[in-house]
Amino acid sequence: MKNIYNSKIVLPEYPKNLMQMLAVNLEKYSDNIIYQEISDNEYKPLKWHQFIQNISCIQTYLHSIGFKEGDSLAILSQNRKEMLELEFAVMSMGGCFIPIFSGYFSDIANILIDFCEADYIAVADEIQLSKLDNLKKFKKIIYFDEINKQSVNLISINDIFSTSKTNQELQGLDIDPNAVCLKMYTSGTMGNPKLVELTHGNILSQQSAMKVLWNLDNSDRFLSYLPWHHSFGGIFEKYSAICSGSTLSLDDSYGKDMNKMISNWKSVKPTVFFSVPRIYQALTTLMSQNKELKKLIFHDELKFVFTAAAPLPENISDMFDANNIPVYEGWGLTETSPCCTITNPKLQREVGVVGKPIPGISIKLSKENEILVKGPNVMHGYYNNPEETEKVLSNDRWFSTGDVGKITDTGLKLISRIDRIFKLSNAEKIIPTEIENILYRDCAYMTHCFVSGSGKDYPIVLVFPNKEMFKEISDKTQLMKGCKCPINLDEYAKCLKNCLGEWNTSIDTKYSKLKKARILDYELSIESGELTPSLKLAPNIVGKVFNVEIESLYQSSDVNKEQSYIISVD
C-alpha cells in the first residue's frame, strides 16, 4: 500500500496570471457568451468582448481614484454580473478581491469586514449598505442597485460604466503569478476569522489540471447557483467555466427554490452541473414524482455532475448511474484552491473515498494520519495571522489539512476532521463522521445529522429530516431500496428506530453503537452559522445551539409531548 499519492499525469503549463488567461480566451471566443443571468424573465447574454470592455471601464475608474497594487476591495452581494466584472478588474490592477457572504447579519459582516482591512467595498443594494457601521472607513463604496443614501464616497456601478472610457488593451498582463489576488474566508468562519490568501498561480494551476481531466470547452454550459464567496462555487466552479471558455449561466434560485432551478435548467440545458448533495437529493425526489422532469434533467447533452462537501446518498448516485450520467466527487479546502482529489466515476463508489490527486498535487499522511497536501494550489497563507499560517504550513510547503485519512488502492479515504474525534467516559475513541457518513449514505430522509457524546457513556445522534421526502413519491422502490418510505415525522421516527437498530447490529465496535437519537423539526441555515456556505453542518455551532437537546438524551428514556421524537435504539 502506498503512503504517498501523486498523480501520474504531468501538470501542463498554464498562463502567468488570470489576465493572460482572459486575453487568450478573448482572442479565441470574442463573440461567444461568457456569462448570462436572468433579466425581465429571460437570460440576457454577455459576450466575451463586452465582458472585457466592462472590466476595462472599471479599471479606468479604479485608476482615477488611486487604486493601486496591493489594495483590496471587499464585497457584500449575491452572485451577479457586476460582481464578476469587479472581481477581474480589481485583480487586473494587482489588487485583492474579498467576497463576503451577503446573508450574514450586520454584526458578523462587520467583524469580517474589519478583519480584512479592505480599502474599498462594493455592495449590492441598500440592504447590504445598511449593514456597514462606518462608511467613512472606506476610500470608496461602489453600489449596484439604486439607493437613497448620499455620500461623497458612494458611486453607482452604472455611473462608472457611463463615465469611464475603455482601454484598448487589457491591463495586468505582467502581474506576478505569486501575487495574492483573492482573499476568501474559510467555511464556518465566525468568532475566529481565517482569511485565506490565494494567488493567480494557485487558481490557474488547478484549472490547468482540470482541463486535462475534463476537457471542457466553449460548447459547455454551466448552471451555477453555488455562492461565489465560497471556494466551491467562487473558485472551482466559476473558474472551471471561465478558463475553459464555457458559458456560465447564473441560477437565480441560489439553491433555495427548486421550481426556479428546474425552470432555469430547462432554459440552459447544462452540460455539467456542480452541487452539494442536498440539491441532488431534492432533484431526485422531484424526478421520482415526475417522469417528464426526469427526461429534462437527464437530457442527452448532460456530460457529468460533480458533488462535494458531504457524502452523496447511495440511492442518488444509483439513479444517476442508471441514467448513464457520471458522478464525480471531489475533496479539498479553501486553502488548497480548493480541489485536491477527484473520484473516477467508472469505479464503484465507496463511503469516504474521495479519489486520487489531481495533476500537480502530492498527498501524504503524518504519523497521526493527518492528510498533508503539497502543490501549486496551496495558499500563500492566512491574512494577518502568521501564527496560524506557521501551524499549518511547513517550511517545505506541506499543508496540514486537519483531516484524518487513509490512502487505499481506490483512492484517498476521509475518516474525520481531527477536532471532531472524541472519547467517551470510558476513554473509548469515537469517530463521529464515520457514523454520520453511513447514515447519510443509507437514509435519503436525512438532510443533516450530528453525532455527539464527548465524555458521555454512549454516542447519540441529532437528525434533521428532509420533509420534502414525505410527499407522495411515484417510484418508491427505485428511490429507496428496502425503505418503508414514511410520509410524516411520526412514521419516520418509527422507521429511523428500526434503521438505527439494524445499523447497530452491523458494526463490531460496541462503543460506537448509537443508544439514542432525536429528530428535530428544524431547518438549519447559513445565516445562523449552523451551516457552512457549502451547506455542510457546522459542528461547533450546532453542538452549542442544540446543547439542551443533546443533554436531554442522557437524562431520561421517557418520551413526552415536547420531546415526541426522542428515540431509544435497541
Coordinates of C-alpha atoms in Angstrom, one line a residue:
M1 CA 0.0 0.0 0.0
K2 CA 1.3 3.4 -0.9
N3 CA 1.9 6.0 1.8
I4 CA 2.3 8.9 -0.7
Y5 CA 0.0 9.9 -3.6
N6 CA 1.0 11.7 -6.7
S7 CA -0.9 12.0 -10.0
K8 CA 0.7 10.1 -12.9
I9 CA -0.4 13.0 -15.2
V10 CA 2.1 15.8 -15.6
L11 CA 0.6 19.2 -14.9
P12 CA 0.6 21.2 -18.1
E13 CA 1.9 24.8 -18.4
Y14 CA -0.6 27.5 -17.6
P15 CA -0.8 31.3 -18.1
K16 CA 1.3 33.5 -15.9
N17 CA -1.8 35.2 -14.4
L18 CA -5.5 35.5 -14.8
M19 CA -5.3 38.5 -17.1
Q20 CA -3.2 36.4 -19.6
M21 CA -5.9 33.7 -19.4
L22 CA -8.6 36.3 -20.2
A23 CA -6.5 37.7 -23.1
V24 CA -6.1 34.2 -24.6
N25 CA -9.8 33.4 -24.3
L26 CA -10.8 36.8 -25.7
E27 CA -8.9 36.1 -28.8
K28 CA -10.5 32.7 -29.2
Y29 CA -14.0 33.4 -28.0
S30 CA -14.7 37.1 -28.6
D31 CA -18.3 36.7 -29.8
N32 CA -19.1 33.7 -27.6
I33 CA -21.2 34.1 -24.4
I34 CA -19.1 34.1 -21.3
Y35 CA -22.0 34.7 -18.8
Q36 CA -25.7 35.2 -18.6
E37 CA -28.2 36.0 -16.0
I38 CA -32.0 36.5 -15.9
S39 CA -33.4 39.9 -16.5
D40 CA -37.1 40.6 -17.4
N41 CA -37.8 36.8 -17.1
E42 CA -35.2 35.7 -19.7
Y43 CA -31.5 35.1 -19.9
K44 CA -29.5 38.1 -21.2
P45 CA -26.2 37.0 -22.6
L46 CA -22.8 38.8 -22.1
K47 CA -20.2 38.1 -24.7
W48 CA -16.5 37.9 -24.1
H49 CA -15.7 41.2 -25.8
Q50 CA -18.4 43.0 -23.8
F51 CA -17.2 41.5 -20.6
I52 CA -13.6 42.7 -21.3
Q53 CA -14.9 46.2 -22.2
N54 CA -16.8 46.4 -18.9
I55 CA -13.7 45.3 -17.0
S56 CA -11.7 47.9 -18.8
C57 CA -14.2 50.6 -17.8
I58 CA -13.8 49.6 -14.1
Q59 CA -10.1 49.6 -14.5
T60 CA -10.1 53.2 -15.8
Y61 CA -12.2 54.3 -12.9
L62 CA -10.2 52.5 -10.2
H63 CA -7.0 54.1 -11.6
S64 CA -8.7 57.5 -11.5
I65 CA -9.4 57.2 -7.7
G66 CA -5.9 56.0 -6.8
F67 CA -6.5 52.3 -6.6
K68 CA -3.0 50.7 -6.6
E69 CA -1.3 47.4 -6.5
G70 CA -1.9 45.6 -3.1
D71 CA -5.1 47.5 -2.4
S72 CA -8.2 45.4 -1.6
L73 CA -11.9 45.6 -2.2
A74 CA -14.5 43.6 -0.2
I75 CA -17.9 42.9 -1.5
L76 CA -21.4 42.1 0.0
S77 CA -23.5 40.8 -2.8
Q78 CA -25.2 37.7 -4.1
N79 CA -23.8 36.3 -7.4
R80 CA -24.3 38.7 -10.3
K81 CA -22.7 40.1 -13.4
E82 CA -21.3 43.2 -11.8
M83 CA -19.6 41.2 -9.0
L84 CA -17.8 39.1 -11.6
E85 CA -16.7 42.1 -13.6
L86 CA -15.5 43.9 -10.5
E87 CA -13.5 40.8 -9.4
F88 CA -11.4 40.7 -12.5
A89 CA -11.0 44.5 -12.7
V90 CA -9.6 44.5 -9.1
M91 CA -7.3 41.6 -9.9
S92 CA -6.1 43.2 -13.1
M93 CA -4.9 46.2 -11.0
G94 CA -2.8 44.0 -8.8
G95 CA -5.4 44.2 -6.1
C96 CA -7.2 41.6 -3.9
F97 CA -10.9 40.8 -4.2
I98 CA -12.6 39.7 -0.9
P99 CA -16.1 38.3 -1.2
I100 CA -18.2 38.1 2.0
F101 CA -21.5 36.2 2.4
S102 CA -24.3 38.7 1.8
G103 CA -26.7 36.8 4.1
Y104 CA -24.7 37.5 7.3
F105 CA -26.3 39.7 9.9
S106 CA -24.7 43.1 10.4
D107 CA -22.6 42.2 13.5
I108 CA -20.9 39.2 11.8
A109 CA -20.5 41.1 8.5
N110 CA -18.7 44.0 10.2
I111 CA -16.4 41.6 12.1
L112 CA -15.3 40.1 8.8
I113 CA -15.0 43.5 7.0
D114 CA -12.9 44.9 9.8
F115 CA -10.7 41.9 9.9
C116 CA -9.9 42.0 6.2
E117 CA -9.0 45.7 6.3
A118 CA -10.4 46.4 2.9
D119 CA -9.5 49.8 1.3
Y120 CA -12.7 49.8 -0.8
I121 CA -16.0 48.0 -0.6
A122 CA -18.9 47.1 -3.0
V123 CA -22.5 46.4 -2.0
A124 CA -25.4 45.0 -4.0
D125 CA -28.1 47.3 -2.6
E126 CA -29.3 49.4 0.3
I127 CA -29.9 46.4 2.5
Q128 CA -26.2 45.5 2.2
L129 CA -25.1 49.1 2.6
S130 CA -27.2 49.4 5.8
K131 CA -25.0 46.7 7.4
L132 CA -21.9 48.8 7.3
D133 CA -21.3 50.5 10.7
N134 CA -18.8 53.1 9.4
L135 CA -19.0 54.3 5.8
K136 CA -16.1 56.7 6.3
K137 CA -13.5 53.9 6.8
F138 CA -13.6 53.1 3.0
K139 CA -12.0 55.2 0.3
K140 CA -14.9 54.5 -1.9
I141 CA -18.1 52.4 -1.8
I142 CA -19.5 51.1 -5.1
Y143 CA -23.1 50.0 -5.2
F144 CA -25.0 48.1 -7.9
D145 CA -28.8 48.7 -7.4
E146 CA -30.1 52.2 -6.7
I147 CA -30.0 53.5 -3.2
N148 CA -31.4 56.6 -1.4
K149 CA -28.4 57.4 0.7
Q150 CA -25.9 60.1 -0.4
S151 CA -22.3 60.4 0.5
V152 CA -19.1 61.7 -1.2
N153 CA -17.6 58.2 -1.1
L154 CA -20.5 56.4 -2.8
I155 CA -20.7 55.7 -6.5
S156 CA -23.0 53.6 -8.7
I157 CA -21.6 50.9 -10.9
N158 CA -23.8 52.4 -13.7
D159 CA -22.1 55.8 -13.3
I160 CA -18.7 54.1 -13.6
F161 CA -19.8 52.4 -16.9
S162 CA -21.3 55.7 -18.3
T163 CA -18.4 58.0 -17.4
S164 CA -15.3 55.8 -17.7
K165 CA -13.6 55.1 -21.0
T166 CA -12.3 51.7 -22.0
N167 CA -8.7 51.0 -22.6
Q168 CA -7.6 49.5 -25.9
E169 CA -5.7 46.7 -24.2
L170 CA -6.3 44.6 -21.1
Q171 CA -4.2 45.6 -18.2
G172 CA -2.3 43.4 -15.7
L173 CA -0.7 41.0 -18.2
D174 CA 2.7 41.2 -16.3
I175 CA 1.3 40.6 -12.8
D176 CA 3.5 38.1 -10.9
P177 CA 1.8 34.6 -10.7
N178 CA 2.7 34.6 -6.9
A179 CA 0.8 37.8 -6.3
V180 CA -2.2 37.4 -4.0
C181 CA -5.4 38.2 -5.9
L182 CA -8.2 36.6 -3.8
K183 CA -8.8 36.6 -0.1
M184 CA -11.6 34.2 1.0
Y185 CA -12.9 33.3 4.4
T186 CA -12.8 29.6 5.3
S187 CA -16.1 27.7 5.8
G188 CA -17.7 28.2 9.2
T189 CA -15.8 31.4 9.8
M190 CA -17.4 33.1 12.8
G191 CA -15.7 34.1 16.0
N192 CA -12.1 33.3 14.9
P193 CA -11.8 34.5 11.3
K194 CA -9.4 32.8 8.9
L195 CA -8.9 34.7 5.7
V196 CA -7.1 32.6 3.1
E197 CA -4.7 34.4 0.7
L198 CA -4.8 32.9 -2.8
T199 CA -2.6 33.8 -5.8
H200 CA -3.0 33.8 -9.6
G201 CA -0.9 30.7 -9.7
N202 CA -3.0 28.9 -7.1
I203 CA -6.2 29.3 -9.2
L204 CA -4.6 28.7 -12.7
S205 CA -2.6 25.6 -11.7
Q206 CA -5.8 23.9 -10.6
Q207 CA -7.6 24.9 -13.7
S208 CA -4.8 23.5 -15.8
A209 CA -5.2 20.2 -14.0
M210 CA -8.9 20.1 -14.5
K211 CA -8.6 20.9 -18.2
V212 CA -6.6 17.7 -18.6
L213 CA -9.1 15.6 -16.6
W214 CA -12.3 17.0 -18.1
N215 CA -11.5 18.6 -21.4
L216 CA -14.3 21.3 -21.1
D217 CA -14.6 23.8 -23.9
N218 CA -16.6 26.6 -25.3
S219 CA -19.5 24.3 -26.2
D220 CA -20.2 23.5 -22.5
R221 CA -22.8 25.2 -20.4
F222 CA -22.8 25.6 -16.6
L223 CA -25.9 26.3 -14.5
S224 CA -24.4 27.9 -11.4
Y225 CA -26.2 28.5 -8.0
L226 CA -23.2 27.9 -5.7
P227 CA -22.2 31.1 -3.8
W228 CA -19.1 32.9 -5.0
H229 CA -17.9 33.9 -1.6
H230 CA -17.1 30.2 -1.0
S231 CA -14.3 28.3 -2.7
F232 CA -16.5 25.5 -4.3
G233 CA -18.6 28.0 -6.3
G234 CA -16.3 31.1 -6.3
I235 CA -13.2 29.3 -7.4
F236 CA -13.7 25.7 -8.5
E237 CA -17.0 26.0 -10.5
K238 CA -16.7 29.6 -11.7
Y239 CA -13.1 29.4 -12.9
S240 CA -13.7 26.0 -14.5
A241 CA -16.3 27.7 -16.7
I242 CA -14.3 30.9 -17.5
C243 CA -10.9 29.3 -18.0
S244 CA -12.4 26.7 -20.4
G245 CA -14.4 29.2 -22.4
S246 CA -17.7 27.7 -21.4
T247 CA -20.9 29.7 -20.7
L248 CA -21.6 30.4 -17.1
S249 CA -25.4 30.8 -16.5
L250 CA -26.5 32.1 -13.2
D251 CA -29.2 30.1 -11.5
D252 CA -31.1 32.7 -9.5
S253 CA -32.7 30.1 -7.3
Y254 CA -29.5 30.2 -5.3
G255 CA -30.3 26.6 -4.3
K256 CA -33.4 27.6 -2.4
D257 CA -36.2 27.4 -4.9
M258 CA -36.3 24.1 -6.8
N259 CA -39.1 25.2 -9.1
K260 CA -37.0 28.1 -10.3
M261 CA -33.9 25.9 -10.6
I262 CA -35.8 23.5 -12.8
S263 CA -37.1 26.3 -15.0
N264 CA -33.5 27.6 -15.4
W265 CA -32.4 24.0 -16.1
K266 CA -34.9 23.9 -19.0
S267 CA -33.6 27.2 -20.4
V268 CA -29.9 26.4 -20.1
K269 CA -29.8 22.6 -20.5
P270 CA -26.4 22.4 -18.7
T271 CA -23.8 20.0 -19.9
V272 CA -22.2 20.0 -16.5
F273 CA -23.6 20.7 -13.0
F274 CA -21.8 21.3 -9.7
S275 CA -23.7 20.9 -6.5
V276 CA -23.8 19.7 -2.9
P277 CA -25.8 16.5 -2.1
R278 CA -28.7 18.4 -0.6
I279 CA -29.7 19.7 -4.1
Y280 CA -29.2 16.3 -5.8
Q281 CA -31.4 14.9 -3.1
A282 CA -34.2 17.4 -3.8
L283 CA -33.9 16.9 -7.6
T284 CA -34.0 13.1 -7.1
T285 CA -37.2 13.4 -5.0
L286 CA -38.9 15.6 -7.7
M287 CA -37.8 13.3 -10.5
S288 CA -39.3 10.3 -8.7
Q289 CA -42.6 12.1 -8.8
N290 CA -42.4 13.3 -12.4
K291 CA -41.1 11.2 -15.4
E292 CA -41.1 14.2 -17.7
L293 CA -38.9 16.1 -15.3
K294 CA -36.5 13.1 -15.2
K295 CA -36.2 13.4 -19.0
L296 CA -35.5 17.1 -18.6
I297 CA -32.7 16.7 -16.0
F298 CA -31.1 13.7 -17.7
H299 CA -31.1 15.3 -21.2
D300 CA -28.7 13.9 -23.9
E301 CA -26.1 16.7 -23.6
L302 CA -25.5 16.3 -19.8
K303 CA -21.9 15.1 -19.6
F304 CA -21.5 14.7 -15.9
V305 CA -22.3 16.1 -12.4
F306 CA -19.9 17.0 -9.7
T307 CA -20.5 16.7 -5.9
A308 CA -18.5 17.7 -2.9
A309 CA -18.9 18.9 0.8
A310 CA -20.7 15.8 2.1
P311 CA -21.3 12.2 1.2
L312 CA -23.9 11.6 -1.6
P313 CA -26.6 9.1 -0.5
E314 CA -26.3 5.8 -2.3
N315 CA -29.8 5.9 -3.9
I316 CA -29.0 9.2 -5.5
S317 CA -25.8 8.1 -7.1
D318 CA -27.6 4.9 -8.2
M319 CA -30.2 7.0 -10.1
F320 CA -27.5 8.9 -11.9
D321 CA -25.7 5.7 -12.8
A322 CA -28.9 4.1 -14.0
N323 CA -29.3 7.0 -16.4
N324 CA -25.6 6.9 -17.6
I325 CA -24.7 10.2 -16.0
P326 CA -21.2 10.0 -14.5
V327 CA -20.9 11.4 -10.9
Y328 CA -17.6 12.9 -9.9
E329 CA -16.8 13.6 -6.2
G330 CA -14.0 15.8 -5.0
W331 CA -12.3 16.9 -1.9
G332 CA -10.3 19.9 -0.9
L333 CA -10.3 23.1 1.2
T334 CA -10.3 26.8 0.6
E335 CA -6.6 26.7 1.5
T336 CA -6.0 24.4 -1.5
S337 CA -7.9 26.4 -4.1
P338 CA -9.9 24.2 -3.3
C339 CA -9.8 20.8 -5.1
C340 CA -7.1 18.2 -4.3
T341 CA -8.7 14.8 -5.3
I342 CA -11.4 13.6 -7.7
T343 CA -13.0 10.2 -8.0
N344 CA -13.2 8.1 -11.1
P345 CA -16.9 7.6 -11.8
K346 CA -16.2 4.2 -13.5
L347 CA -15.1 2.8 -10.2
Q348 CA -17.6 1.5 -7.6
R349 CA -18.3 4.4 -5.1
E350 CA -17.1 3.8 -1.5
V351 CA -18.2 5.7 1.5
G352 CA -15.5 8.2 2.4
V353 CA -13.3 7.6 -0.6
V354 CA -12.8 10.9 -2.5
G355 CA -10.5 9.8 -5.3
K356 CA -6.9 10.3 -6.3
P357 CA -4.8 13.5 -6.5
I358 CA -5.3 15.8 -9.5
P359 CA -2.2 16.6 -11.6
G360 CA 0.4 18.7 -9.7
I361 CA -0.8 17.6 -6.3
S362 CA 1.1 15.5 -3.8
I363 CA -0.5 13.9 -0.7
K364 CA 1.0 12.1 2.3
L365 CA 0.0 11.2 5.8
S366 CA 1.6 12.4 9.0
K367 CA 2.4 9.9 11.8
E368 CA -1.1 10.8 13.2
N369 CA -2.6 10.1 9.8
E370 CA -3.4 13.7 9.2
I371 CA -3.7 14.4 5.4
L372 CA -0.9 16.7 4.2
V373 CA -1.0 18.4 0.8
K374 CA 1.7 20.0 -1.4
G375 CA 1.4 21.7 -4.8
P376 CA 1.0 24.9 -6.7
N377 CA -2.6 25.1 -5.4
V378 CA -1.6 25.6 -1.7
M379 CA -2.4 29.0 -0.4
H380 CA 0.1 31.8 0.3
G381 CA -1.1 31.9 3.9
Y382 CA -3.7 33.3 6.3
Y383 CA -4.1 37.1 6.1
N384 CA -2.7 38.9 9.2
N385 CA -2.3 35.6 11.1
P386 CA 1.3 34.4 10.9
E387 CA 0.8 32.1 13.9
E388 CA -2.0 30.1 12.3
T389 CA -0.1 30.0 9.0
E390 CA 3.0 28.6 10.7
K391 CA 0.9 25.9 12.3
V392 CA -0.4 24.5 9.0
L393 CA 2.4 25.3 6.5
S394 CA 5.8 23.6 6.9
N395 CA 9.0 25.2 5.7
D396 CA 8.9 22.9 2.6
R397 CA 5.2 24.0 1.9
W398 CA 3.3 20.9 3.1
F399 CA -0.1 22.0 4.2
S400 CA -1.7 20.3 7.2
T401 CA -5.4 19.9 6.3
G402 CA -6.8 19.0 9.7
D403 CA -8.4 15.9 8.1
V404 CA -7.6 12.4 9.2
G405 CA -7.4 9.9 6.3
K406 CA -6.1 6.7 4.8
I407 CA -4.5 6.0 1.4
T408 CA -6.2 3.0 -0.2
D409 CA -5.9 1.2 -3.5
T410 CA -9.0 3.0 -4.8
G411 CA -8.2 6.5 -3.5
L412 CA -7.8 8.8 -0.5
K413 CA -10.3 7.9 2.2
L414 CA -11.5 10.6 4.6
I415 CA -12.0 9.5 8.1
S416 CA -12.7 12.6 10.1
R417 CA -11.8 16.1 11.0
I418 CA -9.2 15.9 13.8
D419 CA -11.3 18.2 16.0
R420 CA -14.4 16.0 15.6
I421 CA -12.9 12.9 17.2
F422 CA -13.9 12.5 20.8
K423 CA -13.6 10.0 23.7
L424 CA -16.4 8.5 25.8
S425 CA -16.4 8.4 29.6
N426 CA -14.6 5.0 29.4
A427 CA -11.9 6.6 27.2
E428 CA -13.0 4.7 24.0
K429 CA -12.4 6.8 20.9
I430 CA -15.4 7.7 18.7
I431 CA -15.1 9.0 15.1
P432 CA -18.5 10.6 14.6
T433 CA -18.1 11.4 10.9
E434 CA -17.7 7.6 10.1
I435 CA -21.1 7.1 11.7
E436 CA -22.6 10.2 10.0
N437 CA -21.4 9.2 6.6
I438 CA -23.0 5.8 6.8
L439 CA -26.3 7.4 7.9
Y440 CA -26.2 9.9 5.0
R441 CA -25.5 7.1 2.6
D442 CA -28.3 4.9 3.8
C443 CA -31.1 7.4 4.5
A444 CA -32.2 10.0 2.0
Y445 CA -34.8 11.2 4.5
M446 CA -31.9 12.8 6.5
T447 CA -30.8 16.3 5.4
H448 CA -28.3 16.6 8.2
C449 CA -27.2 14.5 11.2
F450 CA -24.9 15.2 14.1
V451 CA -23.2 12.6 16.3
S452 CA -22.2 13.7 19.8
G453 CA -21.1 12.1 23.1
S454 CA -17.8 13.6 24.3
G455 CA -17.2 12.5 27.9
K456 CA -20.6 10.6 28.0
D457 CA -21.4 6.9 28.4
Y458 CA -22.5 6.4 24.8
P459 CA -22.9 8.3 21.5
I460 CA -26.1 9.9 20.3
V461 CA -27.3 11.5 17.1
L462 CA -29.4 14.5 16.3
V463 CA -31.3 14.1 13.0
F464 CA -32.6 16.9 10.8
P465 CA -35.2 15.4 8.4
N466 CA -35.8 16.2 4.8
K467 CA -39.5 16.8 4.9
E468 CA -39.8 17.1 1.2
M469 CA -39.3 13.3 1.1
F470 CA -42.6 12.9 2.9
K471 CA -44.5 14.0 -0.2
E472 CA -46.0 11.3 -2.4
I473 CA -43.3 9.5 -4.4
S474 CA -44.4 7.6 -7.5
D475 CA -41.4 5.3 -7.8
K476 CA -40.6 4.4 -4.2
T477 CA -38.9 1.1 -5.0
Q478 CA -36.3 2.8 -7.1
L479 CA -35.8 5.8 -4.8
M480 CA -35.4 3.9 -1.5
K481 CA -34.4 0.3 -1.7
G482 CA -35.8 -1.6 1.3
C483 CA -37.2 1.6 2.8
K484 CA -40.7 1.8 4.2
C485 CA -40.9 5.4 2.8
P486 CA -42.6 7.2 5.7
I487 CA -44.9 10.1 4.9
N488 CA -44.7 12.1 8.1
L489 CA -42.5 12.6 11.2
D490 CA -44.4 10.0 13.2
E491 CA -43.8 7.3 10.7
Y492 CA -40.2 8.5 10.2
A493 CA -39.5 8.2 13.9
K494 CA -40.6 4.5 13.8
C495 CA -38.6 3.9 10.6
L496 CA -35.5 5.5 11.9
K497 CA -35.6 3.5 15.1
N498 CA -35.6 0.3 13.0
C499 CA -32.8 1.5 10.7
L500 CA -30.6 2.6 13.6
G501 CA -31.1 -0.7 15.3
E502 CA -30.1 -2.6 12.1
W503 CA -27.1 -0.3 11.7
N504 CA -26.0 -1.0 15.3
T505 CA -26.1 -4.8 14.7
S506 CA -23.9 -4.4 11.7
I507 CA -20.9 -2.8 13.5
D508 CA -18.3 -4.7 15.5
T509 CA -17.3 -1.9 17.9
K510 CA -19.9 -1.9 20.6
Y511 CA -18.9 1.5 21.9
S512 CA -19.8 3.1 18.5
K513 CA -23.4 1.9 18.7
L514 CA -25.9 4.7 18.9
K515 CA -28.1 4.4 22.0
K516 CA -30.4 7.3 21.4
A517 CA -31.5 9.7 18.6
R518 CA -33.6 12.8 18.4
I519 CA -35.4 14.1 15.4
L520 CA -35.5 17.9 15.3
D521 CA -38.2 19.5 13.1
Y522 CA -35.9 22.4 12.4
E523 CA -34.2 23.8 9.3
L524 CA -30.5 24.7 9.7
S525 CA -29.3 27.8 7.9
I526 CA -26.1 29.6 6.7
E527 CA -27.3 32.9 8.2
S528 CA -27.4 31.5 11.7
G529 CA -23.9 29.8 11.3
E530 CA -25.4 26.3 11.7
L531 CA -24.4 25.5 8.0
T532 CA -21.3 26.5 6.2
P533 CA -21.6 28.3 2.8
S534 CA -21.3 24.9 1.1
L535 CA -24.3 23.7 3.2
K536 CA -22.3 21.4 5.4
L537 CA -23.3 21.2 9.1
A538 CA -21.1 23.4 11.3
P539 CA -20.5 21.0 14.2
N540 CA -19.2 23.5 16.8
I541 CA -22.1 25.8 16.3
V542 CA -24.7 23.0 16.2
G543 CA -23.3 21.5 19.3
K544 CA -23.7 24.8 21.2
V545 CA -27.1 25.7 19.7
F546 CA -28.7 22.3 20.5
N547 CA -26.8 21.5 23.7
V548 CA -30.1 21.2 25.7
E549 CA -31.5 18.8 23.1
I550 CA -28.3 16.7 23.3
E551 CA -28.3 16.7 27.1
S552 CA -31.9 15.5 27.1
L553 CA -30.8 12.3 25.5
Y554 CA -28.7 11.4 28.6
Q555 CA -31.4 12.2 31.2
S556 CA -34.5 10.0 30.6
S557 CA -35.7 7.5 28.1
D558 CA -39.3 8.6 28.6
V559 CA -40.9 10.3 25.6
N560 CA -43.2 13.3 26.4
K561 CA -45.2 15.7 24.2
E562 CA -42.5 18.3 24.0
Q563 CA -39.9 15.6 23.0
S564 CA -42.1 13.4 20.9
Y565 CA -39.3 12.3 18.6
I566 CA -36.7 11.0 21.1
I567 CA -35.8 7.5 20.0
S568 CA -34.2 4.8 22.2
V569 CA -32.3 2.4 20.0
D570 CA -32.3 -1.3 20.9

